[in-house]
CSV table of C-alpha atoms in Angstrom, one decimal:
chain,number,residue,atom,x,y,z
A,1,UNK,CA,165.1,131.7,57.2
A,2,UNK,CA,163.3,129.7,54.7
A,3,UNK,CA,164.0,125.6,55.1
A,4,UNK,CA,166.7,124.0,53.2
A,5,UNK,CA,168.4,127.6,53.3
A,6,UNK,CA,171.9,127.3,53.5
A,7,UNK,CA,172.5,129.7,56.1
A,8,UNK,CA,171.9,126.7,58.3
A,9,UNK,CA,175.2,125.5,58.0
A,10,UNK,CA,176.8,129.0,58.7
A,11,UNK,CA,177.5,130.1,62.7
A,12,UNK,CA,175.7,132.1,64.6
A,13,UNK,CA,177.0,135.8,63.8
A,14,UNK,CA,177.7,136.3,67.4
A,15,UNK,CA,180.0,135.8,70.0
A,16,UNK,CA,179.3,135.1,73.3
A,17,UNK,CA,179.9,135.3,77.3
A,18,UNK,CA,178.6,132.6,80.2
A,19,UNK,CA,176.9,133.8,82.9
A,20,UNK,CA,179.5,132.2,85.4
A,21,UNK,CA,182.1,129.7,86.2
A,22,UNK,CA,180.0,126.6,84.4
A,23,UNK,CA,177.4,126.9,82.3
A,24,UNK,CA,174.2,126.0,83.4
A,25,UNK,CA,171.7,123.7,81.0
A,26,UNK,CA,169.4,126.5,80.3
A,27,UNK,CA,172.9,128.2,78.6
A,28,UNK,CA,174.0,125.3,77.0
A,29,UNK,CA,170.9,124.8,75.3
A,30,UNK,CA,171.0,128.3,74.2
A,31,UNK,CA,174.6,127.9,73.0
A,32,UNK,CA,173.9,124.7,71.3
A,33,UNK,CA,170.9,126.3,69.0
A,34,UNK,CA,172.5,129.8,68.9
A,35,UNK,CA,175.9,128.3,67.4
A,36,UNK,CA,177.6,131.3,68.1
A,37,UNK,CA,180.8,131.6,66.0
A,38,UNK,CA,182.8,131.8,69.1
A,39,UNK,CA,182.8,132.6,72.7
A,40,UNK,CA,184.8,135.5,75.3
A,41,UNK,CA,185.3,135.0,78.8
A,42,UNK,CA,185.1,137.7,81.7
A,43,UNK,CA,186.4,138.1,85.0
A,44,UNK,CA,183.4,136.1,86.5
A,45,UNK,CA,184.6,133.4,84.7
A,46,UNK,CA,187.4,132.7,86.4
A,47,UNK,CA,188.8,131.2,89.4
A,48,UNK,CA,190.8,127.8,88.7
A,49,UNK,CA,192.7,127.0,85.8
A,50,UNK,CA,190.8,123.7,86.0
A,51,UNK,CA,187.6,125.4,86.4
A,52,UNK,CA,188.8,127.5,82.9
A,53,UNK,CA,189.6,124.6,81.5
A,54,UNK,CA,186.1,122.6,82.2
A,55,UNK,CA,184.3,126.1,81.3
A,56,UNK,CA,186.2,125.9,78.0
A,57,UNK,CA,185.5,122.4,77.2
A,58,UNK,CA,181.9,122.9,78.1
A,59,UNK,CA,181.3,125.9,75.8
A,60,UNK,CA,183.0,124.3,73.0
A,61,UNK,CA,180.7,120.7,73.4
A,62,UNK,CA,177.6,122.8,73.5
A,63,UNK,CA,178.2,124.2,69.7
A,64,UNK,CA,180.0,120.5,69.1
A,65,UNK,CA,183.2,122.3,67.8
A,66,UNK,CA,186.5,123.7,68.4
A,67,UNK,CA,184.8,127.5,68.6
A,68,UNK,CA,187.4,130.2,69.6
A,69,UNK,CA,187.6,131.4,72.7
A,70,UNK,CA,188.6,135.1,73.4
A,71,UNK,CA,189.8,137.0,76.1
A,72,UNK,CA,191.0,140.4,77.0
A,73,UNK,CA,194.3,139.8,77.8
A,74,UNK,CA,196.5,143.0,77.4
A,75,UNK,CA,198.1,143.6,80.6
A,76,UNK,CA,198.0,146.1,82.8
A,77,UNK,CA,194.4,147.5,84.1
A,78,UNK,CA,192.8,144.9,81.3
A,79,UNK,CA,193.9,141.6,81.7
A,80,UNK,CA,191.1,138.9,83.2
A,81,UNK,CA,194.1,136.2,84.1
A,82,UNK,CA,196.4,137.3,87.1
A,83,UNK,CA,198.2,135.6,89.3
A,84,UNK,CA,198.8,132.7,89.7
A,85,UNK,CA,196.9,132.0,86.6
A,86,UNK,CA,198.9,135.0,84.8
A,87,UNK,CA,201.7,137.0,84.6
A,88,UNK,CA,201.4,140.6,85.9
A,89,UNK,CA,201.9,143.0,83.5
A,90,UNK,CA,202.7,146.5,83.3
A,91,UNK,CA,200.3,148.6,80.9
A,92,UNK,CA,201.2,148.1,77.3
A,93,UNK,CA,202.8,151.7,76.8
A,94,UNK,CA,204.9,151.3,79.8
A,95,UNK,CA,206.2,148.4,79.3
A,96,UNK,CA,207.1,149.3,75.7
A,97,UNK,CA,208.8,152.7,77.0
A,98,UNK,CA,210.6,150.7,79.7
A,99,UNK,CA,212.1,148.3,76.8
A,100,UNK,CA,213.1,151.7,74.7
A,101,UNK,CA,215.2,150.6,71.5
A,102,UNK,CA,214.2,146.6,72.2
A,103,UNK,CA,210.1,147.8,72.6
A,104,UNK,CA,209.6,145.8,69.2
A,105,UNK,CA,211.3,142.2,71.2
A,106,UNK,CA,209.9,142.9,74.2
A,107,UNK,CA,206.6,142.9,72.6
A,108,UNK,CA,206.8,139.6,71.2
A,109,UNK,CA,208.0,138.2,74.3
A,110,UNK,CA,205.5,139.5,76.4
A,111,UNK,CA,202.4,138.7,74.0
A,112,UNK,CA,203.9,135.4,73.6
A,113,UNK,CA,204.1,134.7,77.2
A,114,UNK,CA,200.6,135.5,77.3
A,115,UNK,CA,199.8,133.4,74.6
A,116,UNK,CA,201.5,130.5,76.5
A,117,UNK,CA,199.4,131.4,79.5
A,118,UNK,CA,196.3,131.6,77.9
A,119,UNK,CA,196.7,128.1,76.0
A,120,UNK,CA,197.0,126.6,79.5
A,121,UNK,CA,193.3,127.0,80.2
A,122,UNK,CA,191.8,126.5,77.1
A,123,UNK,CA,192.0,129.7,75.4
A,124,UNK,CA,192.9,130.0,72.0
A,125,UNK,CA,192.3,134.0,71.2
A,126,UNK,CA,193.3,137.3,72.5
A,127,UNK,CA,191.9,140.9,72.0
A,128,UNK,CA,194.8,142.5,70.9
A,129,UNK,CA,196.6,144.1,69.5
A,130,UNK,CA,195.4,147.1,70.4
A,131,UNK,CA,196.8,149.8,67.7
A,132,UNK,CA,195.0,152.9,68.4
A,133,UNK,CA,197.4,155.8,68.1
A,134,UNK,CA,197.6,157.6,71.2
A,135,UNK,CA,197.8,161.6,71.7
A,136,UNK,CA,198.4,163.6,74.4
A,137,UNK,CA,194.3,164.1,75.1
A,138,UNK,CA,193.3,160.2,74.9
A,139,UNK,CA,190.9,159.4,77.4
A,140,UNK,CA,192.6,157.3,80.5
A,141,UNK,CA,190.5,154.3,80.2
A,142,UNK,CA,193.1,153.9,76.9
A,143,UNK,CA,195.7,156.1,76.6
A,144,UNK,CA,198.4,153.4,78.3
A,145,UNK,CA,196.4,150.6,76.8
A,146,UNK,CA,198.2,151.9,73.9
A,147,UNK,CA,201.8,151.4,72.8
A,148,UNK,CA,202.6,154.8,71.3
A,149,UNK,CA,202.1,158.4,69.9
A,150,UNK,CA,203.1,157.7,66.3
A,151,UNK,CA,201.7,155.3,63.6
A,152,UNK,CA,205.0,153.8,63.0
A,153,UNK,CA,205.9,153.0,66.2
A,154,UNK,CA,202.6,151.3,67.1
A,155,UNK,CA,202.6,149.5,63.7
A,156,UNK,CA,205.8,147.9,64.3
A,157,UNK,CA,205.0,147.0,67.8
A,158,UNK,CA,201.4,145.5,67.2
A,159,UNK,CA,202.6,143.3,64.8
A,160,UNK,CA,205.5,142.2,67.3
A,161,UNK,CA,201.9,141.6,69.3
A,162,UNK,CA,200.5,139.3,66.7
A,163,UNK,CA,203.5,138.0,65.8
A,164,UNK,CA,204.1,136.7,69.7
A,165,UNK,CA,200.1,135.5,69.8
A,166,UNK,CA,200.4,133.5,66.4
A,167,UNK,CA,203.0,131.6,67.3
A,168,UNK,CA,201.7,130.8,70.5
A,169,UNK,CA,198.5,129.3,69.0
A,170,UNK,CA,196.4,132.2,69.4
A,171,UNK,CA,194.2,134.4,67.3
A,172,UNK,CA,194.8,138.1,67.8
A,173,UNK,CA,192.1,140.4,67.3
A,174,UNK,CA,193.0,143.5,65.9
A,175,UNK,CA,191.1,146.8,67.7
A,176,UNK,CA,189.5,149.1,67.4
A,177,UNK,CA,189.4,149.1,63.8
A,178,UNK,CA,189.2,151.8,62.3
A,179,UNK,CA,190.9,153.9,65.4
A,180,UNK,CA,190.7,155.0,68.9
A,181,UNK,CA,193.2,157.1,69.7
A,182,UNK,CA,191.8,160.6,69.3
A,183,UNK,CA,188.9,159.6,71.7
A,184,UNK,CA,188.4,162.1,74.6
A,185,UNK,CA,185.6,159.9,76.4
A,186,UNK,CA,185.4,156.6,77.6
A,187,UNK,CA,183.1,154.7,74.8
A,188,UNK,CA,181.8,152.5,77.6
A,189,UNK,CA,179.8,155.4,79.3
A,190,UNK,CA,179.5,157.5,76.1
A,191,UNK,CA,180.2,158.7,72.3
A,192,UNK,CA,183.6,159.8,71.3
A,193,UNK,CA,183.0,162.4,68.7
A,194,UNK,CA,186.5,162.8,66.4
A,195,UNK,CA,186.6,165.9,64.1
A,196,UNK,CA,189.9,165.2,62.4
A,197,UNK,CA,190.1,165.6,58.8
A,198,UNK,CA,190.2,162.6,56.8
A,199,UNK,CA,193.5,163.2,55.4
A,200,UNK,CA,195.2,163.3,59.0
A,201,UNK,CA,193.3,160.5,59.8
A,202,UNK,CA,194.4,158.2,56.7
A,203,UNK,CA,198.2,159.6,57.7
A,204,UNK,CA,198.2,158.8,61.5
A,205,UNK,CA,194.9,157.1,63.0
A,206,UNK,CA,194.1,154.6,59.9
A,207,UNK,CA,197.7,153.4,59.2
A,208,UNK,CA,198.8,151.1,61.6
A,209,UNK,CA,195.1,149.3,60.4
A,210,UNK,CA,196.0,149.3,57.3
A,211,UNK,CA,199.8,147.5,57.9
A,212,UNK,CA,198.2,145.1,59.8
A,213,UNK,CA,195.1,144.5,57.4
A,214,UNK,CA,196.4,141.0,56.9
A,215,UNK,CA,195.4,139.7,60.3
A,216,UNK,CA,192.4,137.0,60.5
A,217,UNK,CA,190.4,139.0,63.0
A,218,UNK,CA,189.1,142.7,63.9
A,219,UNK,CA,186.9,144.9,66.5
A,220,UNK,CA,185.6,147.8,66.1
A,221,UNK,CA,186.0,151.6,67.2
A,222,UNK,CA,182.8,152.5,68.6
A,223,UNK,CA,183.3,156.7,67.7
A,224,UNK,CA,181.6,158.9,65.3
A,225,UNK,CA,184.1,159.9,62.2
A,226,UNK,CA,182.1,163.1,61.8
A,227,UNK,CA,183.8,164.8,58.7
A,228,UNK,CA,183.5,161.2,56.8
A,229,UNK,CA,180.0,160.2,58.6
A,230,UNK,CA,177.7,161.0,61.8
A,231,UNK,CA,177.1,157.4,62.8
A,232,UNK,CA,179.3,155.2,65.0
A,233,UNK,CA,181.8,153.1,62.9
A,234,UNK,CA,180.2,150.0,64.4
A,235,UNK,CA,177.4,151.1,62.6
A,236,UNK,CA,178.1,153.1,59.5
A,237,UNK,CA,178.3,151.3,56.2
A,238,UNK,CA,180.2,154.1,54.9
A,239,UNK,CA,183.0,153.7,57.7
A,240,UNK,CA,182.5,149.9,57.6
A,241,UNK,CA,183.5,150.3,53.3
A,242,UNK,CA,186.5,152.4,54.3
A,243,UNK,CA,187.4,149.9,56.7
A,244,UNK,CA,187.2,147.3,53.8
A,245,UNK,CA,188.3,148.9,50.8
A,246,UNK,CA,190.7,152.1,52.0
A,247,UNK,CA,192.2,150.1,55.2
A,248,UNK,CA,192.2,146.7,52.7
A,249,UNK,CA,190.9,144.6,56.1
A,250,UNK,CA,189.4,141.2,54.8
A,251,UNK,CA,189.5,139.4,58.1
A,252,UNK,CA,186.4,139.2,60.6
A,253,UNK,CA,184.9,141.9,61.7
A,254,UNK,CA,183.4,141.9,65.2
A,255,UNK,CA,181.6,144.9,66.6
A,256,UNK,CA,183.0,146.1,70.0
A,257,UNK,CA,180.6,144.8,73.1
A,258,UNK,CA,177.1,146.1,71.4
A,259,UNK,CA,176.1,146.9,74.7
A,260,UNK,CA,178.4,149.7,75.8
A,261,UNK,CA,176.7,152.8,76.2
A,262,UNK,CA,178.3,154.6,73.1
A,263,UNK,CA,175.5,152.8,71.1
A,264,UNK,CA,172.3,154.1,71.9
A,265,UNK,CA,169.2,151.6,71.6
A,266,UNK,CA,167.5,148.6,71.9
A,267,UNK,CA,170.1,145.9,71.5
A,268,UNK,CA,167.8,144.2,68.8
A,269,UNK,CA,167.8,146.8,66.4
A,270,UNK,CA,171.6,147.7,67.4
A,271,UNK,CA,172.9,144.2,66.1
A,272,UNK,CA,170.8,144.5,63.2
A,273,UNK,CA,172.1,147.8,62.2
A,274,UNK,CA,176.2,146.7,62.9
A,275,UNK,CA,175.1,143.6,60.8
A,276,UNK,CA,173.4,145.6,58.0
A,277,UNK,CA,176.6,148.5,58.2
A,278,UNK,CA,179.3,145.4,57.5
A,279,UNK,CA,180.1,144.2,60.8
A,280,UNK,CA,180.3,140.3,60.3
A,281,UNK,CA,179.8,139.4,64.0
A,282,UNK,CA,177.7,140.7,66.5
A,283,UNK,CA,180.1,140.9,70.3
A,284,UNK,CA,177.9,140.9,73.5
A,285,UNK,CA,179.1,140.8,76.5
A,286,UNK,CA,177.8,141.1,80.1
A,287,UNK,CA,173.7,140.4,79.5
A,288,UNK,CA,171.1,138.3,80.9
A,289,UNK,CA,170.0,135.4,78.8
A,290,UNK,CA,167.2,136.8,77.8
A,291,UNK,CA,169.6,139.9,76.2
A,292,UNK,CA,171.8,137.3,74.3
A,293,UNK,CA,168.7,135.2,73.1
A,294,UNK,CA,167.8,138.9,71.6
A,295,UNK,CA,171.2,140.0,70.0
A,296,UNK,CA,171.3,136.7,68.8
A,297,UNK,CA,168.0,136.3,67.1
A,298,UNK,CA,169.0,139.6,65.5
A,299,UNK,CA,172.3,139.0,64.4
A,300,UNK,CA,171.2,135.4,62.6
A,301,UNK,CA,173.5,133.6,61.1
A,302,UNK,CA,177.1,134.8,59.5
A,303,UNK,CA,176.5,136.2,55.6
A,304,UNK,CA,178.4,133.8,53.0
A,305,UNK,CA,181.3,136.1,53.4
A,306,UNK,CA,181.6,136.0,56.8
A,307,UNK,CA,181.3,132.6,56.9
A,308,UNK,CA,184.3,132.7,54.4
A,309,UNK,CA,186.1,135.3,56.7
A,310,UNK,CA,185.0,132.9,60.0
A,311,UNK,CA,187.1,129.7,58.5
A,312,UNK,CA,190.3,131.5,57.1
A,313,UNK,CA,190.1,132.6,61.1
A,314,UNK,CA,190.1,129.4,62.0
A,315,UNK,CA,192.8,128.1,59.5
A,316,UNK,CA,195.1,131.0,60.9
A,317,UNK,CA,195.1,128.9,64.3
A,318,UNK,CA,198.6,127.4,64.4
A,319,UNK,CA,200.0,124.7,67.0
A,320,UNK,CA,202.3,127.0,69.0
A,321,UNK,CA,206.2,126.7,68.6
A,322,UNK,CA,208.1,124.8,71.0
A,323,UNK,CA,209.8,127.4,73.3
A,324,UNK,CA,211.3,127.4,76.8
A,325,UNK,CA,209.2,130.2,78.7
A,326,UNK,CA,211.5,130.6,81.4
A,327,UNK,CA,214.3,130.9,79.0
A,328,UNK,CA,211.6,133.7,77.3
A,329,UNK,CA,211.0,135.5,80.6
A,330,UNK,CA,214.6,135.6,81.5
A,331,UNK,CA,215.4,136.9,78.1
A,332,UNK,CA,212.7,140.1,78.8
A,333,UNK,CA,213.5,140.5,82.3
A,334,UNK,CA,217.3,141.3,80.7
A,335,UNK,CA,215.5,143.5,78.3
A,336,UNK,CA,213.7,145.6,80.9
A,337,UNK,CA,216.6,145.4,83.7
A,338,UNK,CA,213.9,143.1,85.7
A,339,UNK,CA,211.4,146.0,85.4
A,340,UNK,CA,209.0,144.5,82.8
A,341,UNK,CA,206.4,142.2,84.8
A,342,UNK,CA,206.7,140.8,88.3
């Protein structure tokens, strides 16, 4: 980066996890000259809401801005706050069975709720929804992450999703973009292969996408489309065009964690090829340091675009709605005959 470059005033095209419960000065150094775009928070960075509220606070004065702050909050298995910080949920596709003809409400009161929760401690973003389609064969790590087994159904309830997380002041993040369902491995451990015809795909996989392209944010699938391309979406430009120009998705894109073991290869050369594919933001989540220094120094600093696509984000962050959350849980537990979270 030459001096006087512009790309100095753009973020980092990253986003980020600390090491622990505080950050130490060695990280918020790091974070201060890395000026990621934003930051996500694990189990290990959890224990208090006042601790998650100091570790927020901390993470944001280290970059000297109001950077978003993600989380994986979907219920069920993946969900980092639990009691008493949390509601426990059921997985997403049983608690939208359970709520049958009132899934679509039930949605929006649940992913509000959580929106509520996750306000409390300084959180202002949510991985979800998640509107991979499911099928019969989806690999258990997702298959009840889901909330369905047709496109329409999980359209309409990931938009409830967003929907409930917009009005409670936090950014969804729509995943995994471009579609997951199909996939009969776990894309932590390895690389889902999908052999689906495009047209099927377009019809089923690629819709709910596509009716819920208007949302400010996106992750990746990492999975090999292999009758469109034989390179992981994360890293295809061809998948990464489709995504753009077929789906019509013109928020941020982040890649899934770039250090999942679907992606084979140094993490340097990884971020580089998700940045040179179309992938706006670089995710990493779960490394030393010394790893994030690398994925960072690779990644450099958000294209114009994506620094267009990083503050029409930031502008979709509303104040959330004044509502009575008890009056919202009682209304859901009557939706789900007391069966929806406890």
């Amino acid at each position: 980066m030459h001096p006087g470059d512009d790309q100095v005033n753009r973020f980092g095209a990253t986003i980020l996890d600390p090491l622990g419960l505080r950050l130490s000065p060695e990280e918020k150094t790091f974070f201060r000259d890395a000026d990621p775009f934003g930051f996500i928070l694990f189990a290990r960075n959890i224990d208090t809401a006042d601790q998650i509220r100091a570790l927020c606070n901390d993470l944001r004065d280290a970059v000297g801005r109001a950077a978003p702050i993600t989380i994986d909050q979907e219920g069920g298995r993946v969900q980092r706050l639990r009691p008493p910080l949390g509601t426990q949920w059921l997985p997403p596709l049983d608690h939208a069975q359970a709520a049958g003809d009132a899934a679509a409400e039930a949605m929006y009161l649940r992913y509000r709720i959580i929106a509520h929760e996750l306000r409390a401690v300084g959180v202002d973003s949510n991985c979800a929804p998640l509107v991979d389609v499911a099928t019969p064969d989806t690999h258990i790590f997702l298959q009840n992450r889901c909330y369905g087994f047709d496109a329409e159904t999980v359209a309409d309830l990931g938009r409830s999703v967003a929907n409930g997380l917009l009005d409670g002041g936090v950014l969804p993040v729509l995943k995994h973009i471009p579609g997951h369902g199909r996939a009969v491995v776990d894309s932590h451990l390895d690389l889902p292969v999908v052999s689906a015809p495009r047209g099927s795909l377009d019809q089923i996989d690629f819709a709910p996408f596509k009716a819920l392209n208007d949302l400010p944010m996106g992750m990746t699938a990492h999975l090999v489309y292999d009758q469109i391309d034989p390179r992981p979406a994360t890293l295809s430009p061809v998948m990464m065009q489709l995504i753009r120009d077929d789906i019509g998705f013109d928020g941020l894109i982040m890649t899934d964690d770039i250090s999942m073991k679907a992606l084979r290869g140094d993490l340097s050369d990884l971020s580089r090829a998700a940045i040179a594919a179309g992938c706006d933001v670089i995710l990493h989540c779960n490394g030393t340091l010394d790893e994030k220094r690398m994925v960072s120094d690779a990644a450099g600093r958000l294209s114009e675009a994506g620094q267009g696509r990083a503050e029409r984000a930031l502008g979709a962050r509303n104040e959330p709605h004044e509502v009575d959350i008890s009056a919202l849980r009682a209304k859901l537990d009557a939706l789900l005959n007391g069966r929806g979270h406890g």
